[in-house]
CSV table of C-alpha atoms and ligand atoms in Angstrom, one decimal:
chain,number,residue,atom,x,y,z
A,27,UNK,CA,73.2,83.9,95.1
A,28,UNK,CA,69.5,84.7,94.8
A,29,UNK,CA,67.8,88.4,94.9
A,30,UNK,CA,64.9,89.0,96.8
A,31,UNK,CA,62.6,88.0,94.0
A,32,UNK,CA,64.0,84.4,94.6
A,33,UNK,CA,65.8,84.2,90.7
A,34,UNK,CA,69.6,83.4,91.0
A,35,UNK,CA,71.8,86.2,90.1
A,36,UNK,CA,75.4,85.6,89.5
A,37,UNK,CA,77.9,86.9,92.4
A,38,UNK,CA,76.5,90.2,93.4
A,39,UNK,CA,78.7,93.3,94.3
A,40,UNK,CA,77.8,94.4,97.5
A,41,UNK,CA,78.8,97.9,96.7
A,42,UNK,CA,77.7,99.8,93.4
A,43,UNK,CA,78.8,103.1,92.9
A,44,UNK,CA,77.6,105.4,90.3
A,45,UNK,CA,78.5,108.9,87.8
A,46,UNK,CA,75.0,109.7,86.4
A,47,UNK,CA,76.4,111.1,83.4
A,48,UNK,CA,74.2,112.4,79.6
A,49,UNK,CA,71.7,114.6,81.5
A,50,UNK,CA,72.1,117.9,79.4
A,51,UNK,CA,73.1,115.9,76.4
A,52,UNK,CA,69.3,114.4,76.9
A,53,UNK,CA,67.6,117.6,77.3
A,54,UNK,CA,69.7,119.3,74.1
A,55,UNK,CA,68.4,116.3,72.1
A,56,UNK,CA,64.6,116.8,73.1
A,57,UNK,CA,64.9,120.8,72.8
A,58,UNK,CA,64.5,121.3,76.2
A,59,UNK,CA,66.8,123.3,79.1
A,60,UNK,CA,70.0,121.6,80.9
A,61,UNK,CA,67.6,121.5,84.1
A,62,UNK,CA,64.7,119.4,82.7
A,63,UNK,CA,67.6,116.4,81.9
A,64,UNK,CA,68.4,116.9,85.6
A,65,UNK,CA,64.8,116.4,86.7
A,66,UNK,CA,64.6,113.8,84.4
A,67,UNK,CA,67.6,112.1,86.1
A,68,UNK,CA,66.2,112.8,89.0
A,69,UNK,CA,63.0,110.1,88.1
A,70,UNK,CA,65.7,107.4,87.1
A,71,UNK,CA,67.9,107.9,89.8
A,72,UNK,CA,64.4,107.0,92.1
A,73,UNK,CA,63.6,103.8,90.1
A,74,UNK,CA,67.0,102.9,90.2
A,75,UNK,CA,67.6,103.3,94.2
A,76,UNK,CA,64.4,100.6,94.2
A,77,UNK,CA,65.6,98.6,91.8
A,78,UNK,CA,69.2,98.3,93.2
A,79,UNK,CA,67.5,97.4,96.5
A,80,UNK,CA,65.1,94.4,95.1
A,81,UNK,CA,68.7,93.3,93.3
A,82,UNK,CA,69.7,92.9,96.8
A,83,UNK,CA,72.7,95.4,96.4
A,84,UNK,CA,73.9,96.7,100.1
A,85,UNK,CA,75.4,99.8,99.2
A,86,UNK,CA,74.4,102.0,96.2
A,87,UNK,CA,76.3,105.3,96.1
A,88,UNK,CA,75.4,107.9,92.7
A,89,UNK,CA,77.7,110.9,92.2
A,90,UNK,CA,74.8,114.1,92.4
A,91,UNK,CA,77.1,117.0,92.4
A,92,UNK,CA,81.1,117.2,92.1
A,93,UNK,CA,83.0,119.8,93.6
A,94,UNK,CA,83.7,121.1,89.9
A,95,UNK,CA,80.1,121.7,89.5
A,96,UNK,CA,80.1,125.0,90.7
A,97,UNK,CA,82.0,125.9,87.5
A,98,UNK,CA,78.3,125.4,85.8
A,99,UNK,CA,76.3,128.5,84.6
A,100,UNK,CA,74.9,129.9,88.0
A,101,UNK,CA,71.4,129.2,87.0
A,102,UNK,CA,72.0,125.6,86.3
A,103,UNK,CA,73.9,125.2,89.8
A,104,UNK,CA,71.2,127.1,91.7
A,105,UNK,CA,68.0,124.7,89.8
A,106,UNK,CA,70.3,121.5,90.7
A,107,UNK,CA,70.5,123.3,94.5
A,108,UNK,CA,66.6,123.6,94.6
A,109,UNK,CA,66.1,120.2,92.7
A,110,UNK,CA,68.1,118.1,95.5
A,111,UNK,CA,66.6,120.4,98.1
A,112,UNK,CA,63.1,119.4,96.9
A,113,UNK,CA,64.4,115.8,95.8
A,114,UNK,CA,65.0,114.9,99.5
A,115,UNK,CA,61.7,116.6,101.1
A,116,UNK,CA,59.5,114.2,98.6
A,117,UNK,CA,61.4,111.1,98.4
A,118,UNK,CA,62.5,110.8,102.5
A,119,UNK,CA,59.1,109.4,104.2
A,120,UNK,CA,59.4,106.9,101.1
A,121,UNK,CA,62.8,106.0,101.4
A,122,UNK,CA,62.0,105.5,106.0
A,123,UNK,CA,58.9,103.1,104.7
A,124,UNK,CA,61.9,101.2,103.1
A,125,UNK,CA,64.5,101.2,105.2
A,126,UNK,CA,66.7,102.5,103.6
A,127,UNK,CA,69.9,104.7,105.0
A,128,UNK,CA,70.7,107.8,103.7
A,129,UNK,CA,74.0,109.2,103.6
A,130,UNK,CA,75.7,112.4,102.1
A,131,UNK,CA,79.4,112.5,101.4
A,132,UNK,CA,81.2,115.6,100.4
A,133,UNK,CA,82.1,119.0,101.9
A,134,UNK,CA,78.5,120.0,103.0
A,135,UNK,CA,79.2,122.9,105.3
A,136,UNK,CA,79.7,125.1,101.4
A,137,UNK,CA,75.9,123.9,100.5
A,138,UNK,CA,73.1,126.3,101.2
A,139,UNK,CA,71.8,126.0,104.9
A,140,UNK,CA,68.7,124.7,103.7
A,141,UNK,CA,70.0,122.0,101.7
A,142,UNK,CA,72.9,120.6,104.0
A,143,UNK,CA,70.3,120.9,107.1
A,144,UNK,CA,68.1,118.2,105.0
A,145,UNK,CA,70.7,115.8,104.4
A,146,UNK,CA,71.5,116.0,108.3
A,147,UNK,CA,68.0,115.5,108.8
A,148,UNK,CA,67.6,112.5,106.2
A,149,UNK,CA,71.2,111.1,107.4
A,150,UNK,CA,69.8,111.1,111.3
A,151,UNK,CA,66.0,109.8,110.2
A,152,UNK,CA,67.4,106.8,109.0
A,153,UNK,CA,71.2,106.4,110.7
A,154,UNK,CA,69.7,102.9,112.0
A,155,UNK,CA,68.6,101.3,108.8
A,156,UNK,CA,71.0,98.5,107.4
A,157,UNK,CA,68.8,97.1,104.6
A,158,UNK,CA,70.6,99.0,102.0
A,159,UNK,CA,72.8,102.5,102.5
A,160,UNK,CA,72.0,105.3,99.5
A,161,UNK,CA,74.9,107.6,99.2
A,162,UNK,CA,74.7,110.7,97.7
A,163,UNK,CA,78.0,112.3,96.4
A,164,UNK,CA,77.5,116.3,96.7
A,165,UNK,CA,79.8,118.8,96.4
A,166,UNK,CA,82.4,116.4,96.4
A,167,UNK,CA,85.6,114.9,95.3
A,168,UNK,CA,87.5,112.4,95.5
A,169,UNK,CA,90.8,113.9,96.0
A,170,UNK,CA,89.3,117.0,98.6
A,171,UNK,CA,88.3,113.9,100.8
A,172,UNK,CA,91.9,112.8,100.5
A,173,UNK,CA,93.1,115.9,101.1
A,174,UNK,CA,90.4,116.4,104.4
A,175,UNK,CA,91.7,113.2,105.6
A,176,UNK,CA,95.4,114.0,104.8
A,177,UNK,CA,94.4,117.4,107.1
A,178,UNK,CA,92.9,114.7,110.2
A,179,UNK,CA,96.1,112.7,110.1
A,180,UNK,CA,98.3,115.9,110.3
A,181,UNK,CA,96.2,116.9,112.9
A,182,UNK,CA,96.5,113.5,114.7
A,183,UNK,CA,99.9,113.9,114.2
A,184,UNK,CA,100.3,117.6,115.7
A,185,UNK,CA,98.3,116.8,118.6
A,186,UNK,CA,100.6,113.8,119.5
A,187,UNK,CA,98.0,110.5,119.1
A,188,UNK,CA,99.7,109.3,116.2
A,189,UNK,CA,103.1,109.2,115.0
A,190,UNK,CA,104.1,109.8,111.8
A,191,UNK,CA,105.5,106.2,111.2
A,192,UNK,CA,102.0,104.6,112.0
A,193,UNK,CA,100.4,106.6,109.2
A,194,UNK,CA,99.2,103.7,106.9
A,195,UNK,CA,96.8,103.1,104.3
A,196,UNK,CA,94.4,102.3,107.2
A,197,UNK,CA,95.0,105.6,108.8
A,198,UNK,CA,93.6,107.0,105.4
A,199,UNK,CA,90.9,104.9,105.0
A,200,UNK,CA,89.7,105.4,108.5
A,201,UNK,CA,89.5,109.3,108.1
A,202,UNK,CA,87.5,109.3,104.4
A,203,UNK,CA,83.9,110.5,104.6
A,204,UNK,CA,82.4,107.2,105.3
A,205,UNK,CA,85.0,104.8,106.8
A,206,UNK,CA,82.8,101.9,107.1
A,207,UNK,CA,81.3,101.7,103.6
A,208,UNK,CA,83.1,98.8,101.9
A,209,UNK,CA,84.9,99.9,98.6
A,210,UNK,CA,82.6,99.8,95.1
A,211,UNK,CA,82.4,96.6,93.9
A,212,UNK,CA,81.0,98.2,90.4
A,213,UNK,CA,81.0,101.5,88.3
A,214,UNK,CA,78.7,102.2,86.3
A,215,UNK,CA,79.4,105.6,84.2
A,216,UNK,CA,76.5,106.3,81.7
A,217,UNK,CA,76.4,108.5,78.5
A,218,UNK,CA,80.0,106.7,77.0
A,219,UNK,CA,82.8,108.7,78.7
A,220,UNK,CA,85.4,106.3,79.8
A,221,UNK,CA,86.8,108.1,82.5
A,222,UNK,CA,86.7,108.8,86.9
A,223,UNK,CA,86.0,112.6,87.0
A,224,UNK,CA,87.5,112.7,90.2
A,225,UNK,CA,84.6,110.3,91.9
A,226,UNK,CA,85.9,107.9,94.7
A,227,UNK,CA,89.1,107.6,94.2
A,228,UNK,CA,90.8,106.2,96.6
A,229,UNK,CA,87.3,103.2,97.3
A,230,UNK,CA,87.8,102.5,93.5
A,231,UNK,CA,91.4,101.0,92.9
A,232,UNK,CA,89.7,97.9,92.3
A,233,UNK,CA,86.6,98.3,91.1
A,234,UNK,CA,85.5,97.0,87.8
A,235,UNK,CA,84.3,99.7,85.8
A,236,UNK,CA,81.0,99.6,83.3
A,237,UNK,CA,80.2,102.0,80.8
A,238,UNK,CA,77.3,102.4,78.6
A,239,UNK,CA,76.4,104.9,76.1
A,240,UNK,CA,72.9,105.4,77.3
A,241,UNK,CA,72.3,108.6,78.9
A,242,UNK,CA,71.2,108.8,82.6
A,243,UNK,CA,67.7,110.1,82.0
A,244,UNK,CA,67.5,106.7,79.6
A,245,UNK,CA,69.5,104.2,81.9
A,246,UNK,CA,66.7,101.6,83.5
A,247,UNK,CA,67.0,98.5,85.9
A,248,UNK,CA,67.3,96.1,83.2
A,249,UNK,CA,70.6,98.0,82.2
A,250,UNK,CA,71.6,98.4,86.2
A,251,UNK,CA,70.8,94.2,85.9
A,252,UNK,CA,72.9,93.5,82.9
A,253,UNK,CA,75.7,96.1,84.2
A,254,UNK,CA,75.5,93.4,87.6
A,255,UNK,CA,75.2,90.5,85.3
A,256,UNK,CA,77.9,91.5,83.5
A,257,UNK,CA,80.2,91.9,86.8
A,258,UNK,CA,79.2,88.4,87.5
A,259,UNK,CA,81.6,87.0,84.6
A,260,UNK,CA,84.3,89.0,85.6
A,261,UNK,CA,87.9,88.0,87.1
A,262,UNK,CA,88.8,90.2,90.4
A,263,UNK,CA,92.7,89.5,90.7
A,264,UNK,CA,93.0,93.0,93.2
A,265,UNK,CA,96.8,92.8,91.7
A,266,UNK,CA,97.8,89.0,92.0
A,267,UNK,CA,98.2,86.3,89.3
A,268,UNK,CA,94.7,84.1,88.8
A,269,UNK,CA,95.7,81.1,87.0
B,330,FPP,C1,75.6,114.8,84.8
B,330,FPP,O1,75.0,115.1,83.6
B,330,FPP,C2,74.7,115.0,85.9
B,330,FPP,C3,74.8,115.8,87.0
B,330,FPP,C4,75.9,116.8,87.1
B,330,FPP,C5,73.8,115.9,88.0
B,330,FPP,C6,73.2,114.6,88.5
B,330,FPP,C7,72.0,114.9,89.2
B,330,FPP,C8,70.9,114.3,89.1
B,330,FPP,C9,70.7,113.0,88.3
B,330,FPP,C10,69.7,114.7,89.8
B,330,FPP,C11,69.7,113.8,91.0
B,330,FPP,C12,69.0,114.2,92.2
B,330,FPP,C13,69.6,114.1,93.4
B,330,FPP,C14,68.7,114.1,94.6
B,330,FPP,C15,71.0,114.0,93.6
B,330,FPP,P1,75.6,116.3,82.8
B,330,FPP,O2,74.8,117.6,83.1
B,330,FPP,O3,77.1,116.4,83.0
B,330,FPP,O4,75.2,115.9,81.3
B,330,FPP,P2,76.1,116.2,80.0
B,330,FPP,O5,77.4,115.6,80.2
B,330,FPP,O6,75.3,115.5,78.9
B,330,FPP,O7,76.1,117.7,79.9
């Protein structure tokens, strides 16, 4: 397989999903406020959504706010609010010149007006792009978007289109946030913690997880290349033997 540079890169994952973790921890080490690391993060997260795309990666999907966020001092919740808000205004003609679909998963109707009303706008603006889909993660979880399709199927169910018998894990699948996005390929968590924080968990029963101790703010495309590199030597069994 070859990226759009021509160079041969070993067996890409179409899908790379991401928990942009280390921000505060890189602001406390530079004496400066929680909110600078997320501005900071902010300027990676941009080179990276570039860099993913000249990789040739499809779908690129970062984790920007979890639904146990809110549990944040109040002024660090409201300068993320007003950092994505403003986030979205600079970077969306760039990201139309590209191509590029935007999508936001997550329960969006609890985000200010202003902000949610942007992500519809950016979602609409570029619904018919299919060089590469960014997903942005916000105000979400992984197991509220099982529980909101859990509350479709009963639904379905109570309104007599399904019976309870069909219910499968397609029926699940079908009614998460974004039914069509195939399932991460690749996780990359930085800043060292080894663990899912409640980020797509049903999509990621498979995927094969990276970790690096670099923090967010620090994390570049030669990392995001070695992190794909490093997928490319890996064995997917998906449960079965591989001899
Ligand atoms: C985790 O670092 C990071 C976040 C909770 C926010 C991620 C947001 C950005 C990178 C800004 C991106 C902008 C958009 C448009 C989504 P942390 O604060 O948990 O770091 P720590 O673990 O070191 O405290």
């Amino acid at each position: 397989m070859t990226d759009r540079a021509g160079d041969s890169v070993p067996s890409m994952p179409q899908h790379v999903a991401v928990i942009m973790d280390g921000n505060g921890r890189w602001a406390r080490a530079r004496g400066l406020e929680r909110i600078e690391g997320h501005w900071a993060g902010y300027k990676t997260l941009k080179r990276i959504v570039y860099a993913a795309d000249d990789l040739g990666i499809r779908y690129l999907t970062v984790y920007g706010f979890s639904s146990e966020n809110w549990r944040r001092p109040q002024n660090e919740v409201s300068g993320l609010m007003r950092l994505m808000y403003a986030a979205m205004r600079a970077e969306l003609e760039d990201l139309i010149e590209n191509g590029i679909r935007v999508r936001v998963i997550g329960r969006l109707h609890q985000l200010p007006d202003e902000l949610s009303d942007i992500f519809y706008e950016a979602m609409r603006s570029t619904e018919a792009y299919t060089r590469m889909t960014f997903t942005l993660a916000i105000n979400y979880g992984g197991r509220a978007e099982i529980v909101d399709a859990v509350r479709a199927i009963a639904r379905d169910i109570a309104d007599g289109r399904i019976s309870a018998d069909d219910v499968d894990e397609a029926s699940v699948a079908a009614r998460l946030y974004a039914p069509e996005m195939p399932d991460p390929d690749l996780l990359i968590r930085t800043a060292g913690e080894m663990r899912l924080s409640n980020y797509l968990l049903w999509q990621s029963a498979y995927s094969e997880i990276w970790v690096t101790p670099t923090y967010w703010p620090d994390f570049t495309p030669e990392l995001l290349l070695q992190a794909v590199q490093d997928y490319g030597k890996r064995t997917r069994r998906f449960g079965a033997v591989v001899e």
